[in-house]
PDB file of C-alpha atoms in Angstrom:
ATOM      1  CA  MET A  75     108.744  91.534 104.495  1.00  0.00           C
ATOM      2  CA  ALA A  76     105.154  90.858 103.474  1.00  0.00           C
ATOM      3  CA  ASP A  77     103.057  93.867 102.495  1.00  0.00           C
ATOM      4  CA  TRP A  78     101.611  96.077 105.202  1.00  0.00           C
ATOM      5  CA  ASP A  79      98.262  95.134 106.722  1.00  0.00           C
ATOM      6  CA  ALA A  80      96.021  98.189 106.354  1.00  0.00           C
ATOM      7  CA  GLY A  81      93.292  96.658 108.522  1.00  0.00           C
ATOM      8  CA  GLN A  82      95.677  95.979 111.395  1.00  0.00           C
ATOM      9  CA  TYR A  83      97.141  99.474 111.068  1.00  0.00           C
ATOM     10  CA  LEU A  84      93.703 101.099 111.163  1.00  0.00           C
ATOM     11  CA  LYS A  85      92.681  99.338 114.384  1.00  0.00           C
ATOM     12  CA  PHE A  86      94.208 102.398 116.048  1.00  0.00           C
ATOM     13  CA  ALA A  87      93.321 104.929 113.351  1.00  0.00           C
ATOM     14  CA  ASP A  88      92.428 107.756 115.742  1.00  0.00           C
ATOM     15  CA  GLU A  89      95.623 107.356 117.754  1.00  0.00           C
ATOM     16  CA  ARG A  90      97.771 107.159 114.611  1.00  0.00           C
ATOM     17  CA  THR A  91      96.082 110.191 113.031  1.00  0.00           C
ATOM     18  CA  ARG A  92      96.436 112.481 116.039  1.00  0.00           C
ATOM     19  CA  PRO A  93     100.194 113.119 115.553  1.00  0.00           C
ATOM     20  CA  ALA A  94      99.573 113.880 111.871  1.00  0.00           C
ATOM     21  CA  ALA A  95      96.978 116.467 112.890  1.00  0.00           C
ATOM     22  CA  ASP A  96      99.368 117.975 115.432  1.00  0.00           C
ATOM     23  CA  LEU A  97     102.102 118.170 112.785  1.00  0.00           C
ATOM     24  CA  LEU A  98      99.796 119.748 110.219  1.00  0.00           C
ATOM     25  CA  ALA A  99      98.677 122.364 112.745  1.00  0.00           C
ATOM     26  CA  ARG A 100     102.231 123.759 112.801  1.00  0.00           C
ATOM     27  CA  VAL A 101     102.628 124.010 109.010  1.00  0.00           C
ATOM     28  CA  PRO A 102     102.705 127.775 108.290  1.00  0.00           C
ATOM     29  CA  LEU A 103     101.263 127.650 104.758  1.00  0.00           C
ATOM     30  CA  ALA A 104      97.992 129.266 103.732  1.00  0.00           C
ATOM     31  CA  ALA A 105      97.375 127.877 100.261  1.00  0.00           C
ATOM     32  CA  PRO A 106     100.040 125.528  98.893  1.00  0.00           C
ATOM     33  CA  ALA A 107      99.486 124.588  95.260  1.00  0.00           C
ATOM     34  CA  ARG A 108     101.286 121.236  95.291  1.00  0.00           C
ATOM     35  CA  VAL A 109     101.296 118.871  98.274  1.00  0.00           C
ATOM     36  CA  VAL A 110     102.921 115.451  98.562  1.00  0.00           C
ATOM     37  CA  ASP A 111     101.967 113.022 101.337  1.00  0.00           C
ATOM     38  CA  LEU A 112     105.132 110.923 101.506  1.00  0.00           C
ATOM     39  CA  GLY A 113     104.338 107.538 103.010  1.00  0.00           C
ATOM     40  CA  CYS A 114     100.603 108.193 102.947  1.00  0.00           C
ATOM     41  CA  GLY A 115      99.661 104.713 104.217  1.00  0.00           C
ATOM     42  CA  PRO A 116      95.896 104.098 104.089  1.00  0.00           C
ATOM     43  CA  GLY A 117      95.199 107.797 103.528  1.00  0.00           C
ATOM     44  CA  ASN A 118      94.408 108.977 107.050  1.00  0.00           C
ATOM     45  CA  SER A 119      97.036 111.738 106.832  1.00  0.00           C
ATOM     46  CA  THR A 120      96.060 112.541 103.221  1.00  0.00           C
ATOM     47  CA  ALA A 121      92.485 113.174 104.341  1.00  0.00           C
ATOM     48  CA  LEU A 122      93.746 115.796 106.796  1.00  0.00           C
ATOM     49  CA  LEU A 123      95.732 117.509 104.054  1.00  0.00           C
ATOM     50  CA  ALA A 124      92.753 117.517 101.699  1.00  0.00           C
ATOM     51  CA  ALA A 125      90.500 119.014 104.366  1.00  0.00           C
ATOM     52  CA  ARG A 126      92.926 121.838 105.148  1.00  0.00           C
ATOM     53  CA  PHE A 127      94.043 122.538 101.585  1.00  0.00           C
ATOM     54  CA  PRO A 128      91.013 121.759  99.374  1.00  0.00           C
ATOM     55  CA  ALA A 129      92.383 123.700  96.382  1.00  0.00           C
ATOM     56  CA  ALA A 130      95.784 121.977  96.380  1.00  0.00           C
ATOM     57  CA  ALA A 131      96.910 119.253  94.008  1.00  0.00           C
ATOM     58  CA  ILE A 132      97.608 116.467  96.507  1.00  0.00           C
ATOM     59  CA  THR A 133      99.483 113.265  95.739  1.00  0.00           C
ATOM     60  CA  GLY A 134      99.856 110.399  98.200  1.00  0.00           C
ATOM     61  CA  LEU A 135     102.923 108.192  97.791  1.00  0.00           C
ATOM     62  CA  ASP A 136     103.569 104.831  99.407  1.00  0.00           C
ATOM     63  CA  SER A 137     105.531 101.655  98.728  1.00  0.00           C
ATOM     64  CA  SER A 138     102.701  99.394  99.940  1.00  0.00           C
ATOM     65  CA  THR A 139     100.123  98.162  97.449  1.00  0.00           C
ATOM     66  CA  ALA A 140      97.721  97.226 100.262  1.00  0.00           C
ATOM     67  CA  MET A 141      97.937 100.638 101.893  1.00  0.00           C
ATOM     68  CA  LEU A 142      97.362 102.396  98.575  1.00  0.00           C
ATOM     69  CA  GLU A 143      94.331 100.227  97.802  1.00  0.00           C
ATOM     70  CA  GLU A 144      92.773 101.334 101.088  1.00  0.00           C
ATOM     71  CA  ALA A 145      93.682 104.986 100.438  1.00  0.00           C
ATOM     72  CA  ARG A 146      92.100 104.894  96.959  1.00  0.00           C
ATOM     73  CA  ARG A 147      88.987 103.234  98.367  1.00  0.00           C
ATOM     74  CA  THR A 148      88.449 105.881 101.039  1.00  0.00           C
ATOM     75  CA  LEU A 149      89.625 108.912  99.019  1.00  0.00           C
ATOM     76  CA  PRO A 150      88.678 108.191  95.400  1.00  0.00           C
ATOM     77  CA  GLY A 151      89.050 111.813  94.315  1.00  0.00           C
ATOM     78  CA  LEU A 152      92.760 112.029  95.146  1.00  0.00           C
ATOM     79  CA  THR A 153      95.863 110.752  93.389  1.00  0.00           C
ATOM     80  CA  PHE A 154      97.867 107.910  94.941  1.00  0.00           C
ATOM     81  CA  VAL A 155     101.078 106.516  93.474  1.00  0.00           C
ATOM     82  CA  GLU A 156     103.183 103.492  94.400  1.00  0.00           C
ATOM     83  CA  ALA A 157     106.828 104.530  94.702  1.00  0.00           C
ATOM     84  CA  ASP A 158     110.175 103.683  96.268  1.00  0.00           C
ATOM     85  CA  LEU A 159     110.255 106.440  98.870  1.00  0.00           C
ATOM     86  CA  ALA A 160     114.039 106.327  99.289  1.00  0.00           C
ATOM     87  CA  ALA A 161     114.584 107.064  95.579  1.00  0.00           C
ATOM     88  CA  TRP A 162     111.551 109.277  94.903  1.00  0.00           C
ATOM     89  CA  GLU A 163     111.997 112.597  93.139  1.00  0.00           C
ATOM     90  CA  PRO A 164     109.121 114.949  92.320  1.00  0.00           C
ATOM     91  CA  ASP A 165     108.432 116.077  88.776  1.00  0.00           C
ATOM     92  CA  GLY A 166     108.155 119.650  90.020  1.00  0.00           C
ATOM     93  CA  SER A 167     108.707 121.638  93.208  1.00  0.00           C
ATOM     94  CA  PRO A 168     106.135 120.849  95.931  1.00  0.00           C
ATOM     95  CA  ASP A 169     105.052 123.543  98.334  1.00  0.00           C
ATOM     96  CA  LEU A 170     104.616 120.928 101.075  1.00  0.00           C
ATOM     97  CA  ILE A 171     106.161 117.514 101.592  1.00  0.00           C
ATOM     98  CA  PHE A 172     104.340 115.881 104.489  1.00  0.00           C
ATOM     99  CA  ALA A 173     105.985 112.772 105.964  1.00  0.00           C
ATOM    100  CA  ASN A 174     104.043 111.347 108.881  1.00  0.00           C
ATOM    101  CA  ALA A 175     105.533 108.253 110.589  1.00  0.00           C
ATOM    102  CA  VAL A 176     107.521 107.049 107.574  1.00  0.00           C
ATOM    103  CA  LEU A 177     111.080 108.383 107.518  1.00  0.00           C
ATOM    104  CA  GLN A 178     112.101 106.172 110.447  1.00  0.00           C
ATOM    105  CA  TRP A 179     112.029 103.311 107.895  1.00  0.00           C
ATOM    106  CA  LEU A 180     114.512 105.071 105.598  1.00  0.00           C
ATOM    107  CA  PRO A 181     118.289 105.260 106.201  1.00  0.00           C
ATOM    108  CA  ASP A 182     120.867 108.076 106.306  1.00  0.00           C
ATOM    109  CA  HIS A 183     118.860 111.007 107.566  1.00  0.00           C
ATOM    110  CA  ALA A 184     121.893 113.281 107.267  1.00  0.00           C
ATOM    111  CA  ALA A 185     121.509 112.961 103.495  1.00  0.00           C
ATOM    112  CA  LEU A 186     117.770 112.208 103.242  1.00  0.00           C
ATOM    113  CA  LEU A 187     116.339 115.248 105.037  1.00  0.00           C
ATOM    114  CA  PRO A 188     118.401 117.855 103.114  1.00  0.00           C
ATOM    115  CA  ARG A 189     117.588 116.009  99.876  1.00  0.00           C
ATOM    116  CA  LEU A 190     113.849 116.256 100.534  1.00  0.00           C
ATOM    117  CA  ALA A 191     114.146 119.902 101.578  1.00  0.00           C
ATOM    118  CA  GLY A 192     115.987 120.606  98.332  1.00  0.00           C
ATOM    119  CA  PHE A 193     112.930 119.560  96.318  1.00  0.00           C
ATOM    120  CA  LEU A 194     110.759 122.286  97.874  1.00  0.00           C
ATOM    121  CA  ALA A 195     109.624 125.435  96.153  1.00  0.00           C
ATOM    122  CA  PRO A 196     110.916 128.641  97.806  1.00  0.00           C
ATOM    123  CA  GLY A 197     108.911 129.171 100.977  1.00  0.00           C
ATOM    124  CA  GLY A 198     107.789 125.552 100.951  1.00  0.00           C
ATOM    125  CA  CYS A 199     107.788 123.240 103.956  1.00  0.00           C
ATOM    126  CA  LEU A 200     109.008 119.773 104.820  1.00  0.00           C
ATOM    127  CA  ALA A 201     106.862 118.511 107.708  1.00  0.00           C
ATOM    128  CA  VAL A 202     108.055 115.339 109.425  1.00  0.00           C
ATOM    129  CA  GLN A 203     106.851 113.231 112.344  1.00  0.00           C
ATOM    130  CA  MET A 204     108.669 110.079 113.457  1.00  0.00           C
ATOM    131  CA  PRO A 205     108.209 107.684 116.363  1.00  0.00           C
ATOM    132  CA  ASP A 206     111.122 108.167 118.758  1.00  0.00           C
ATOM    133  CA  ASN A 207     110.485 105.076 120.841  1.00  0.00           C
ATOM    134  CA  LEU A 208     113.326 102.623 120.194  1.00  0.00           C
ATOM    135  CA  ASP A 209     114.429 102.969 123.821  1.00  0.00           C
ATOM    136  CA  GLU A 210     110.911 102.449 125.199  1.00  0.00           C
ATOM    137  CA  PRO A 211     110.180  99.048 126.803  1.00  0.00           C
ATOM    138  CA  SER A 212     107.756  98.220 123.969  1.00  0.00           C
ATOM    139  CA  HIS A 213     110.636  98.247 121.480  1.00  0.00           C
ATOM    140  CA  ARG A 214     113.549  97.299 123.724  1.00  0.00           C
ATOM    141  CA  LEU A 215     111.698  94.088 124.594  1.00  0.00           C
ATOM    142  CA  MET A 216     111.227  93.238 120.909  1.00  0.00           C
ATOM    143  CA  ARG A 217     115.010  93.170 120.595  1.00  0.00           C
ATOM    144  CA  GLU A 218     115.541  91.290 123.843  1.00  0.00           C
ATOM    145  CA  VAL A 219     113.092  88.506 122.953  1.00  0.00           C
ATOM    146  CA  ALA A 220     114.688  88.314 119.504  1.00  0.00           C
ATOM    147  CA  GLN A 221     117.987  87.469 121.206  1.00  0.00           C
ATOM    148  CA  GLU A 222     116.529  84.383 122.887  1.00  0.00           C
ATOM    149  CA  ALA A 223     117.776  81.060 121.576  1.00  0.00           C
ATOM    150  CA  PRO A 224     114.810  79.971 119.439  1.00  0.00           C
ATOM    151  CA  PHE A 225     114.797  83.247 117.468  1.00  0.00           C
ATOM    152  CA  ARG A 226     118.356  84.582 117.507  1.00  0.00           C
ATOM    153  CA  ALA A 227     119.503  83.347 114.103  1.00  0.00           C
ATOM    154  CA  ALA A 228     116.314  84.184 112.218  1.00  0.00           C
ATOM    155  CA  LEU A 229     116.011  87.652 113.759  1.00  0.00           C
ATOM    156  CA  SER A 230     119.647  88.738 113.680  1.00  0.00           C
ATOM    157  CA  GLY A 231     118.849  91.614 111.303  1.00  0.00           C
ATOM    158  CA  ALA A 232     115.393  92.575 112.538  1.00  0.00           C
ATOM    159  CA  ALA A 233     116.489  95.424 114.792  1.00  0.00           C
ATOM    160  CA  GLY A 234     118.181  97.166 111.872  1.00  0.00           C
ATOM    161  CA  ALA A 235     114.965  97.636 109.909  1.00  0.00           C
ATOM    162  CA  ARG A 236     114.334 100.983 111.589  1.00  0.00           C
ATOM    163  CA  THR A 237     116.737 103.887 111.536  1.00  0.00           C
ATOM    164  CA  THR A 238     118.052 105.212 114.848  1.00  0.00           C
ATOM    165  CA  LEU A 239     117.025 108.845 114.925  1.00  0.00           C
ATOM    166  CA  GLY A 240     119.491 111.684 115.235  1.00  0.00           C
ATOM    167  CA  THR A 241     119.365 114.264 117.991  1.00  0.00           C
ATOM    168  CA  VAL A 242     117.405 117.480 117.724  1.00  0.00           C
ATOM    169  CA  GLN A 243     120.765 119.194 117.241  1.00  0.00           C
ATOM    170  CA  ASP A 244     121.476 116.899 114.280  1.00  0.00           C
ATOM    171  CA  TYR A 245     118.188 117.625 112.519  1.00  0.00           C
ATOM    172  CA  ASP A 246     118.491 121.352 113.135  1.00  0.00           C
ATOM    173  CA  ALA A 247     122.004 121.361 111.672  1.00  0.00           C
ATOM    174  CA  TRP A 248     121.163 119.190 108.666  1.00  0.00           C
ATOM    175  CA  LEU A 249     118.123 121.240 107.702  1.00  0.00           C
ATOM    176  CA  SER A 250     119.617 124.637 108.502  1.00  0.00           C
ATOM    177  CA  ARG A 251     122.546 123.873 106.216  1.00  0.00           C
ATOM    178  CA  ALA A 252     119.983 122.963 103.542  1.00  0.00           C
ATOM    179  CA  GLY A 253     118.658 126.527 103.662  1.00  0.00           C
ATOM    180  CA  CYS A 254     115.683 126.060 105.973  1.00  0.00           C
ATOM    181  CA  THR A 255     114.360 127.577 109.145  1.00  0.00           C
ATOM    182  CA  VAL A 256     113.538 124.728 111.518  1.00  0.00           C
ATOM    183  CA  ASP A 257     110.804 124.204 114.107  1.00  0.00           C
ATOM    184  CA  LEU A 258     111.511 121.103 116.237  1.00  0.00           C
ATOM    185  CA  TRP A 259     109.582 119.562 119.100  1.00  0.00           C
ATOM    186  CA  ARG A 260     109.040 116.274 120.863  1.00  0.00           C
ATOM    187  CA  THR A 261     105.747 115.012 122.303  1.00  0.00           C
ATOM    188  CA  THR A 262     105.037 111.930 124.400  1.00  0.00           C
ATOM    189  CA  TYR A 263     101.495 110.677 123.891  1.00  0.00           C
ATOM    190  CA  VAL A 264     100.009 108.337 126.500  1.00  0.00           C
ATOM    191  CA  HIS A 265      97.672 105.776 124.970  1.00  0.00           C
ATOM    192  CA  PRO A 266      95.318 103.756 127.211  1.00  0.00           C
ATOM    193  CA  LEU A 267      95.097 100.242 125.754  1.00  0.00           C
ATOM    194  CA  ALA A 268      93.099  97.130 126.562  1.00  0.00           C
ATOM    195  CA  GLY A 269      95.705  95.202 128.520  1.00  0.00           C
ATOM    196  CA  HIS A 270      99.117  94.043 127.375  1.00  0.00           C
ATOM    197  CA  ARG A 271      97.579  92.357 124.366  1.00  0.00           C
ATOM    198  CA  GLY A 272      96.569  95.860 123.298  1.00  0.00           C
ATOM    199  CA  ILE A 273     100.244  96.843 123.066  1.00  0.00           C
ATOM    200  CA  VAL A 274     100.933  93.752 120.972  1.00  0.00           C
ATOM    201  CA  GLU A 275      98.077  94.612 118.625  1.00  0.00           C
ATOM    202  CA  TRP A 276      99.319  98.193 118.323  1.00  0.00           C
ATOM    203  CA  VAL A 277     102.909  97.362 117.404  1.00  0.00           C
ATOM    204  CA  ARG A 278     102.338  94.258 115.286  1.00  0.00           C
ATOM    205  CA  ALA A 279     101.187  96.549 112.435  1.00  0.00           C
ATOM    206  CA  THR A 280     104.413  98.574 112.583  1.00  0.00           C
ATOM    207  CA  GLY A 281     107.403  97.947 114.848  1.00  0.00           C
ATOM    208  CA  LEU A 282     106.925  94.176 115.148  1.00  0.00           C
ATOM    209  CA  ARG A 283     106.784  93.579 111.399  1.00  0.00           C
ATOM    210  CA  PRO A 284     110.517  92.919 110.879  1.00  0.00           C
ATOM    211  CA  PHE A 285     110.544  90.647 113.938  1.00  0.00           C
ATOM    212  CA  LEU A 286     107.598  88.532 112.794  1.00  0.00           C
ATOM    213  CA  ALA A 287     108.232  88.336 109.050  1.00  0.00           C
ATOM    214  CA  PRO A 288     111.169  85.854 109.210  1.00  0.00           C
ATOM    215  CA  LEU A 289     109.333  83.451 111.558  1.00  0.00           C
ATOM    216  CA  SER A 290     106.985  80.570 110.830  1.00  0.00           C
ATOM    217  CA  PRO A 291     103.419  80.861 112.195  1.00  0.00           C
ATOM    218  CA  GLU A 292     104.367  78.596 115.125  1.00  0.00           C
ATOM    219  CA  GLN A 293     107.471  80.640 115.881  1.00  0.00           C
ATOM    220  CA  GLN A 294     105.460  83.843 115.645  1.00  0.00           C
ATOM    221  CA  ALA A 295     103.014  82.564 118.241  1.00  0.00           C
ATOM    222  CA  ASP A 296     105.906  81.633 120.561  1.00  0.00           C
ATOM    223  CA  TYR A 297     107.627  84.976 120.026  1.00  0.00           C
ATOM    224  CA  LEU A 298     104.428  86.949 120.699  1.00  0.00           C
ATOM    225  CA  ALA A 299     103.686  84.965 123.866  1.00  0.00           C
ATOM    226  CA  ARG A 300     107.152  85.702 125.240  1.00  0.00           C
ATOM    227  CA  TYR A 301     106.948  89.326 124.170  1.00  0.00           C
ATOM    228  CA  GLU A 302     103.545  89.831 125.825  1.00  0.00           C
ATOM    229  CA  ALA A 303     104.824  88.239 129.049  1.00  0.00           C
ATOM    230  CA  ALA A 304     107.748  90.660 129.046  1.00  0.00           C
ATOM    231  CA  LEU A 305     105.391  93.591 128.471  1.00  0.00           C
ATOM    232  CA  ALA A 306     103.400  92.552 131.537  1.00  0.00           C
ATOM    233  CA  GLN A 307     106.513  93.064 133.652  1.00  0.00           C
ATOM    234  CA  ALA A 308     107.344  96.446 132.080  1.00  0.00           C
ATOM    235  CA  TYR A 309     103.890  98.087 131.994  1.00  0.00           C
ATOM    236  CA  PRO A 310     101.828  97.806 135.187  1.00  0.00           C
ATOM    237  CA  ALA A 311      98.098  97.597 134.577  1.00  0.00           C
ATOM    238  CA  GLN A 312      95.662 100.158 135.940  1.00  0.00           C
ATOM    239  CA  ALA A 313      93.001  99.041 138.430  1.00  0.00           C
ATOM    240  CA  ASP A 314      90.503  98.579 135.597  1.00  0.00           C
ATOM    241  CA  GLY A 315      92.906  96.476 133.515  1.00  0.00           C
ATOM    242  CA  ARG A 316      93.950  99.165 131.075  1.00  0.00           C
ATOM    243  CA  VAL A 317      97.627  99.625 130.302  1.00  0.00           C
ATOM    244  CA  LEU A 318      99.098 103.058 129.581  1.00  0.00           C
ATOM    245  CA  LEU A 319     101.567 103.148 126.680  1.00  0.00           C
ATOM    246  CA  PRO A 320     103.802 106.246 126.600  1.00  0.00           C
ATOM    247  CA  PHE A 321     104.738 106.925 122.978  1.00  0.00           C
ATOM    248  CA  PRO A 322     107.338 109.655 122.266  1.00  0.00           C
ATOM    249  CA  ARG A 323     107.424 111.214 118.805  1.00  0.00           C
ATOM    250  CA  LEU A 324     109.780 113.715 117.169  1.00  0.00           C
ATOM    251  CA  PHE A 325     108.353 116.494 115.009  1.00  0.00           C
ATOM    252  CA  MET A 326     109.925 119.030 112.686  1.00  0.00           C
ATOM    253  CA  VAL A 327     108.729 121.616 110.200  1.00  0.00           C
ATOM    254  CA  ALA A 328     111.501 122.956 107.972  1.00  0.00           C
ATOM    255  CA  ARG A 329     110.677 125.939 105.736  1.00  0.00           C
ATOM    256  CA  ARG A 330     112.879 126.634 102.749  1.00  0.00           C
ATOM    257  CA  VAL A 331     114.050 130.240 102.797  1.00  0.00           C
TER     258      VAL A 331
END
């Protein structure tokens, strides 16, 4: 896929930052010395970490050059590193690994989550938030439109770009066996958006990327028109034209004993 579009992503900066703030609020650390923002994106989550832990050595990691350029522009005093997040290993033991809306793009959570927890210093935390919306109409309809004749061949692998999340029982078991106490919760946010086009604009920076990347500009326009029409059937508009987008997310804070 082409690199991430930081500008498109930040069109909904407040909405995307709110789950990171909610996750950080449950991190039970007073003064961690080393903090890693895994999948830092344009730095919105890193800014929260820096505000709460001003004395910490904070490093933001991302695989996107464009996202890191934006993060460095807005937070010039912090360290940002381009890295393959699936293969990353720290050069020491972080007190906090913060992973906001990134691990859903990485495979094999049964191995990944314990691996990340194993990097922590004793008493350190792995804090994770992931969209849990693959069964929502917004994402089910991406897959259904991709199965239509004009797109089927080009988009045969698009649905596999995101990992299907485990159950809360799975994550509790995986992290408990890794020597952690685990705090798990699920929250459904409800975002009021400017019509069905607002949903398209929201997801084209994230969930739609693997569906759009293989298509020509003309095919993309056709796909988006069909997708928006399907959204109009799935999400009734309010009297003032707004559309409410329920967005479930899974959270966990695992503390290494």
